[in-house]
CSV table of C-alpha atoms in Angstrom, one decimal:
chain,number,residue,atom,x,y,z
N,17,UNK,CA,-16.3,-0.2,35.1
N,18,UNK,CA,-15.0,-3.2,36.5
N,19,UNK,CA,-19.0,-4.1,37.4
N,20,UNK,CA,-19.4,-3.6,33.4
N,21,UNK,CA,-16.2,-5.2,32.5
N,22,UNK,CA,-16.5,-8.0,29.7
N,23,UNK,CA,-13.0,-9.4,30.2
N,24,UNK,CA,-11.0,-10.6,33.5
N,25,UNK,CA,-7.6,-10.4,34.4
N,26,UNK,CA,-4.8,-11.2,34.7
N,27,UNK,CA,-4.0,-9.6,31.8
N,28,UNK,CA,-1.0,-10.4,29.1
N,29,UNK,CA,-0.7,-8.1,26.2
N,30,UNK,CA,2.4,-9.4,24.4
N,31,UNK,CA,2.8,-13.1,23.1
N,32,UNK,CA,3.9,-14.9,19.9
N,33,UNK,CA,2.5,-18.3,17.9
N,34,UNK,CA,3.4,-20.6,15.2
N,35,UNK,CA,2.2,-18.2,12.7
N,36,UNK,CA,5.4,-15.8,13.7
N,37,UNK,CA,8.4,-17.3,15.6
N,38,UNK,CA,7.1,-18.8,18.7
N,39,UNK,CA,6.4,-23.1,18.8
N,40,UNK,CA,2.6,-22.8,19.3
N,41,UNK,CA,-0.2,-22.7,17.4
N,42,UNK,CA,-2.8,-19.6,18.2
N,43,UNK,CA,-5.1,-21.8,20.1
N,44,UNK,CA,-2.7,-23.9,22.0
N,45,UNK,CA,-1.0,-20.7,23.1
N,46,UNK,CA,-4.6,-19.4,24.2
N,47,UNK,CA,-5.2,-22.9,25.5
N,48,UNK,CA,-1.7,-22.3,27.7
N,49,UNK,CA,-3.1,-18.9,28.7
N,50,UNK,CA,-5.8,-20.8,30.3
N,51,UNK,CA,-3.7,-23.4,32.3
N,52,UNK,CA,-1.6,-20.3,33.2
N,53,UNK,CA,-4.7,-18.6,35.1
N,54,UNK,CA,-4.4,-15.5,32.5
N,55,UNK,CA,-8.3,-14.5,31.6
N,56,UNK,CA,-7.3,-12.5,29.3
N,57,UNK,CA,-4.1,-12.8,26.0
N,58,UNK,CA,-3.2,-10.3,22.9
N,59,UNK,CA,-2.0,-12.1,20.2
N,60,UNK,CA,0.8,-10.2,18.5
N,61,UNK,CA,2.7,-12.3,15.8
N,62,UNK,CA,4.9,-10.3,14.0
N,63,UNK,CA,4.0,-8.6,10.8
N,64,UNK,CA,0.6,-10.7,10.9
N,65,UNK,CA,-2.7,-11.1,11.8
N,66,UNK,CA,-3.3,-15.0,10.4
N,67,UNK,CA,-3.8,-16.3,13.5
N,68,UNK,CA,-6.7,-14.2,14.5
N,69,UNK,CA,-9.3,-16.3,14.2
N,70,UNK,CA,-7.7,-19.5,15.6
N,71,UNK,CA,-7.0,-17.9,18.8
N,72,UNK,CA,-10.3,-16.6,19.6
N,73,UNK,CA,-11.8,-20.4,18.9
N,74,UNK,CA,-9.9,-21.3,21.8
N,75,UNK,CA,-10.9,-18.3,23.8
N,76,UNK,CA,-14.3,-19.2,24.1
N,77,UNK,CA,-14.0,-23.4,24.6
N,78,UNK,CA,-11.6,-22.6,27.5
N,79,UNK,CA,-13.1,-18.9,28.9
N,80,UNK,CA,-10.1,-16.8,27.7
N,81,UNK,CA,-10.9,-12.9,26.4
N,82,UNK,CA,-8.5,-12.9,23.2
N,83,UNK,CA,-7.3,-9.0,22.6
N,84,UNK,CA,-6.4,-9.6,18.7
N,85,UNK,CA,-3.2,-7.4,17.5
N,86,UNK,CA,0.4,-7.7,16.2
N,87,UNK,CA,3.8,-6.6,16.7
N,88,UNK,CA,4.1,-4.2,13.6
N,89,UNK,CA,8.3,-4.3,12.6
N,90,UNK,CA,9.1,-1.4,12.6
N,91,UNK,CA,13.3,0.7,12.2
N,92,UNK,CA,15.7,3.8,13.3
N,93,UNK,CA,18.6,3.4,10.5
N,94,UNK,CA,19.5,0.3,11.4
N,95,UNK,CA,17.4,-0.7,15.1
N,96,UNK,CA,14.7,-2.6,15.2
N,97,UNK,CA,11.8,-0.6,16.6
N,98,UNK,CA,8.6,-3.1,17.7
N,99,UNK,CA,5.6,-1.6,17.6
N,100,UNK,CA,2.6,-3.4,19.3
N,101,UNK,CA,-1.1,-2.3,18.0
N,102,UNK,CA,-4.8,-3.8,19.2
N,103,UNK,CA,-7.9,-3.8,18.3
N,104,UNK,CA,-6.8,-2.8,13.9
N,105,UNK,CA,-9.0,-3.5,11.1
N,106,UNK,CA,-6.6,-6.7,10.0
N,107,UNK,CA,-8.4,-5.5,6.3
N,108,UNK,CA,-6.9,-2.0,6.2
N,109,UNK,CA,-5.4,-1.7,3.0
N,110,UNK,CA,-2.9,0.5,4.1
N,111,UNK,CA,-1.4,-1.7,7.0
N,112,UNK,CA,-1.9,-5.0,4.7
N,113,UNK,CA,0.5,-3.6,2.0
N,114,UNK,CA,3.4,-2.6,4.7
N,115,UNK,CA,2.7,-5.8,6.7
N,116,UNK,CA,3.0,-7.6,3.1
N,117,UNK,CA,6.7,-6.2,2.2
N,118,UNK,CA,8.1,-6.2,5.6
N,119,UNK,CA,7.2,-10.0,5.6
N,120,UNK,CA,9.0,-10.0,2.0
N,121,UNK,CA,11.8,-8.3,3.6
N,122,UNK,CA,12.2,-10.6,6.4
N,123,UNK,CA,12.2,-13.3,3.7
N,124,UNK,CA,15.0,-12.0,1.3
N,125,UNK,CA,16.5,-11.1,4.7
N,126,UNK,CA,16.7,-14.6,6.0
N,127,UNK,CA,17.4,-16.2,2.4
N,128,UNK,CA,20.4,-14.3,2.3
N,129,UNK,CA,21.6,-14.3,5.8
N,130,UNK,CA,21.6,-18.1,5.3
N,131,UNK,CA,23.8,-18.0,2.4
N,132,UNK,CA,25.7,-16.3,4.3
N,133,UNK,CA,26.2,-19.1,6.9
N,134,UNK,CA,26.4,-21.8,4.5
N,135,UNK,CA,30.0,-20.9,3.7
N,136,UNK,CA,31.0,-21.4,7.1
N,137,UNK,CA,28.4,-23.7,8.2
N,138,UNK,CA,26.3,-27.0,7.4
N,139,UNK,CA,23.4,-25.7,6.8
N,140,UNK,CA,20.8,-25.2,4.0
N,141,UNK,CA,17.7,-22.6,3.2
N,142,UNK,CA,15.4,-26.4,3.5
N,143,UNK,CA,16.9,-26.3,7.0
N,144,UNK,CA,15.3,-23.1,7.7
N,145,UNK,CA,11.7,-23.8,6.1
N,146,UNK,CA,11.6,-27.0,8.1
N,147,UNK,CA,10.9,-25.1,11.4
N,148,UNK,CA,8.6,-22.7,9.8
N,149,UNK,CA,4.6,-23.2,9.8
N,150,UNK,CA,3.1,-22.5,6.6
N,151,UNK,CA,2.3,-19.1,6.0
N,152,UNK,CA,4.3,-17.9,9.0
N,153,UNK,CA,6.4,-15.3,9.2
N,154,UNK,CA,9.7,-16.6,8.8
N,155,UNK,CA,12.7,-14.3,10.7
N,156,UNK,CA,15.6,-15.4,12.0
N,157,UNK,CA,14.2,-17.2,15.0
N,158,UNK,CA,13.1,-19.9,12.7
N,159,UNK,CA,17.5,-20.2,11.4
N,160,UNK,CA,18.6,-20.8,15.6
N,161,UNK,CA,16.0,-23.5,15.5
N,162,UNK,CA,17.9,-24.8,12.5
N,163,UNK,CA,20.8,-24.1,14.2
N,164,UNK,CA,19.8,-26.0,17.2
N,165,UNK,CA,18.3,-28.8,14.8
N,166,UNK,CA,22.1,-29.5,13.1
N,167,UNK,CA,24.0,-29.8,16.4
N,168,UNK,CA,25.5,-26.0,15.6
N,169,UNK,CA,23.5,-24.0,18.7
N,170,UNK,CA,21.9,-25.3,22.2
N,171,UNK,CA,19.4,-23.2,22.2
N,172,UNK,CA,17.7,-20.2,20.7
N,173,UNK,CA,19.3,-18.3,23.1
N,174,UNK,CA,22.5,-19.4,22.1
N,175,UNK,CA,22.2,-19.5,18.6
N,176,UNK,CA,21.1,-15.7,19.0
N,177,UNK,CA,24.0,-15.1,20.9
N,178,UNK,CA,26.6,-16.6,18.9
N,179,UNK,CA,26.3,-16.9,15.3
N,180,UNK,CA,22.8,-14.6,14.4
N,181,UNK,CA,24.4,-11.6,17.0
N,182,UNK,CA,24.8,-8.6,14.7
N,183,UNK,CA,28.6,-8.8,15.4
N,184,UNK,CA,28.9,-12.2,14.3
N,185,UNK,CA,29.2,-11.3,10.6
N,186,UNK,CA,26.0,-12.4,9.1
N,187,UNK,CA,23.3,-10.1,10.2
N,188,UNK,CA,21.3,-8.8,7.7
N,189,UNK,CA,18.7,-6.1,8.5
N,190,UNK,CA,15.2,-6.3,6.5
N,191,UNK,CA,12.9,-3.4,4.9
N,192,UNK,CA,10.9,-2.0,7.6
N,193,UNK,CA,9.0,1.4,8.1
N,194,UNK,CA,10.0,4.4,10.5
N,195,UNK,CA,8.6,3.6,13.9
N,196,UNK,CA,6.3,7.3,13.1
N,197,UNK,CA,4.7,5.5,9.9
N,198,UNK,CA,3.9,2.3,12.3
N,199,UNK,CA,1.9,4.6,15.3
N,200,UNK,CA,0.1,6.3,12.0
N,201,UNK,CA,-0.8,3.3,10.1
N,202,UNK,CA,-2.2,1.7,13.5
N,203,UNK,CA,-3.9,5.0,14.5
N,204,UNK,CA,-5.2,5.0,10.1
N,205,UNK,CA,-6.6,1.3,10.6
N,206,UNK,CA,-8.3,2.4,13.9
N,207,UNK,CA,-6.1,0.2,16.4
N,208,UNK,CA,-3.7,1.4,19.1
N,209,UNK,CA,-0.4,2.0,19.3
N,210,UNK,CA,2.2,0.8,22.5
N,211,UNK,CA,5.8,1.0,22.2
N,212,UNK,CA,7.4,-2.6,22.2
N,213,UNK,CA,10.4,-3.5,25.0
N,214,UNK,CA,11.8,0.2,24.4
N,215,UNK,CA,14.3,0.4,27.5
N,216,UNK,CA,16.6,-2.8,26.7
N,217,UNK,CA,19.4,-1.6,26.3
N,218,UNK,CA,19.0,0.5,29.7
N,219,UNK,CA,18.6,4.4,30.5
N,220,UNK,CA,20.8,5.9,28.0
N,221,UNK,CA,19.6,4.4,25.2
N,222,UNK,CA,15.6,4.4,25.8
N,223,UNK,CA,14.2,6.3,22.3
N,224,UNK,CA,14.9,10.5,22.6
N,225,UNK,CA,12.6,12.7,24.6
N,226,UNK,CA,12.0,14.9,20.9
N,227,UNK,CA,11.5,11.2,19.0
N,228,UNK,CA,9.1,10.4,21.7
N,229,UNK,CA,7.5,13.5,21.4
N,230,UNK,CA,5.9,13.2,17.5
N,231,UNK,CA,5.1,9.2,18.0
N,232,UNK,CA,2.5,11.2,20.9
N,233,UNK,CA,1.6,13.9,18.5
N,234,UNK,CA,0.8,10.7,15.7
N,235,UNK,CA,-0.8,9.1,18.5
N,236,UNK,CA,1.1,6.9,20.2
N,237,UNK,CA,-0.7,5.4,23.3
N,238,UNK,CA,1.4,3.3,25.6
N,239,UNK,CA,4.6,2.2,26.4
N,240,UNK,CA,5.2,-1.5,27.5
N,241,UNK,CA,7.6,-1.2,30.4
N,242,UNK,CA,7.0,-4.4,32.6
N,243,UNK,CA,9.1,-6.7,30.2
N,244,UNK,CA,12.0,-8.1,31.4
N,245,UNK,CA,13.9,-7.0,28.5
N,246,UNK,CA,13.7,-3.8,29.6
N,247,UNK,CA,16.3,-3.0,32.3
N,248,UNK,CA,15.8,-1.1,35.5
N,249,UNK,CA,17.4,2.0,34.4
N,250,UNK,CA,15.8,1.6,31.7
N,251,UNK,CA,11.8,1.1,33.1
N,252,UNK,CA,12.6,4.0,35.8
N,253,UNK,CA,13.2,6.4,32.7
N,254,UNK,CA,10.5,4.8,30.7
N,255,UNK,CA,8.3,6.0,33.4
N,256,UNK,CA,9.4,9.7,33.7
N,257,UNK,CA,8.6,10.2,30.6
N,258,UNK,CA,5.0,8.0,30.3
N,259,UNK,CA,4.6,11.0,33.4
N,260,UNK,CA,5.2,13.2,31.2
N,261,UNK,CA,3.2,12.8,27.8
N,262,UNK,CA,0.4,11.0,29.5
N,263,UNK,CA,0.6,8.0,28.6
N,264,UNK,CA,-0.5,3.8,29.3
N,265,UNK,CA,2.0,1.4,30.8
N,266,UNK,CA,1.9,-2.3,30.1
N,267,UNK,CA,3.2,-5.0,31.3
N,268,UNK,CA,3.4,-8.8,29.3
N,269,UNK,CA,5.6,-11.7,28.8
N,270,UNK,CA,6.8,-11.5,24.9
N,271,UNK,CA,5.7,-15.1,25.5
N,272,UNK,CA,7.6,-17.9,22.9
N,273,UNK,CA,6.6,-20.8,23.6
N,274,UNK,CA,9.8,-22.9,24.2
N,275,UNK,CA,11.2,-20.2,21.6
N,276,UNK,CA,12.2,-18.1,24.9
N,277,UNK,CA,12.0,-18.4,28.6
N,278,UNK,CA,9.6,-15.8,28.8
N,279,UNK,CA,6.9,-17.2,30.9
N,280,UNK,CA,2.6,-16.7,30.3
N,281,UNK,CA,1.9,-13.9,33.1
N,282,UNK,CA,5.1,-12.6,34.1
N,283,UNK,CA,4.3,-9.3,33.6
N,284,UNK,CA,0.8,-8.2,32.6
N,285,UNK,CA,-1.7,-5.4,32.4
N,286,UNK,CA,-3.7,-2.9,34.3
N,287,UNK,CA,-7.5,-3.9,33.2
N,288,UNK,CA,-8.1,-0.3,33.4
N,289,UNK,CA,-5.4,0.5,30.7
N,290,UNK,CA,-7.1,-2.6,28.9
N,291,UNK,CA,-10.8,-0.3,28.7
N,292,UNK,CA,-8.9,2.6,27.6
N,293,UNK,CA,-7.3,0.5,24.9
N,294,UNK,CA,-11.3,-1.3,23.9
N,295,UNK,CA,-12.7,2.1,24.4
N,296,UNK,CA,-9.9,4.1,21.9
N,297,UNK,CA,-10.3,1.7,19.3
N,298,UNK,CA,-12.7,1.3,16.3
N,299,UNK,CA,-11.4,-0.9,13.9
N,300,UNK,CA,-11.5,-4.5,15.6
N,301,UNK,CA,-12.8,-5.5,18.9
N,302,UNK,CA,-11.6,-8.1,21.9
N,303,UNK,CA,-12.7,-11.9,21.0
N,304,UNK,CA,-14.8,-12.1,24.6
N,305,UNK,CA,-15.0,-15.7,26.2
N,306,UNK,CA,-18.6,-15.3,26.8
């Protein structure tokens, strides 16, 4: 495949722009990827495809292939589980309807959280909206930025470790489908699903094997193992599960611009895995740089 590939590495398969909770526009993100030496980058904003075309245009200018994608919110009871989807049809009716429902749930949940925080701190909903670009998927990161702007936290990480932590008393869950539904939605839209950073809680909190088996049966393609928030013992368990179920292994930065310390290209994915993603996908194609 190396002599016929239309994309080049290094490859980062998980990034966020200001369409969701990153601090750079899609075009700025892709330009930053070029500066970082990446040859291919996936734009995976939360529950939104709105940045695809702007990212593609920038990629053509700077010589970076853009893999269109999304990080779909799913949930197991109160635990958030994120599902990366690549090369799906952005106009698929079922997926469009579900992501709209998720974004509305995020917005309602964010307002409820701000109302609760405002009982104890000097912050308003207008402060939060000032931190979000038009059409963005508003969520906790924007509340965090508002807290920073108000001088109530030093940065996003401090906000999440303090006021926005689930133990802080202000946390509210938002609507999201089950992971099994997420896998099916992505596959039915012609896309390729990968479970995002599933070992942040360590080996003992990796998704149970029986549940993972159901996701595999529904079409799960891979596991995002090389990610800074996965623990080392958690990664070891994920490698065991990937080998058992024949799942692909991906690596990425989960870049958010200045919103997180994560840097573009700090973890990458083998080109052979991207070959397979492209071969399996029927919903969309990469935006090749040339």
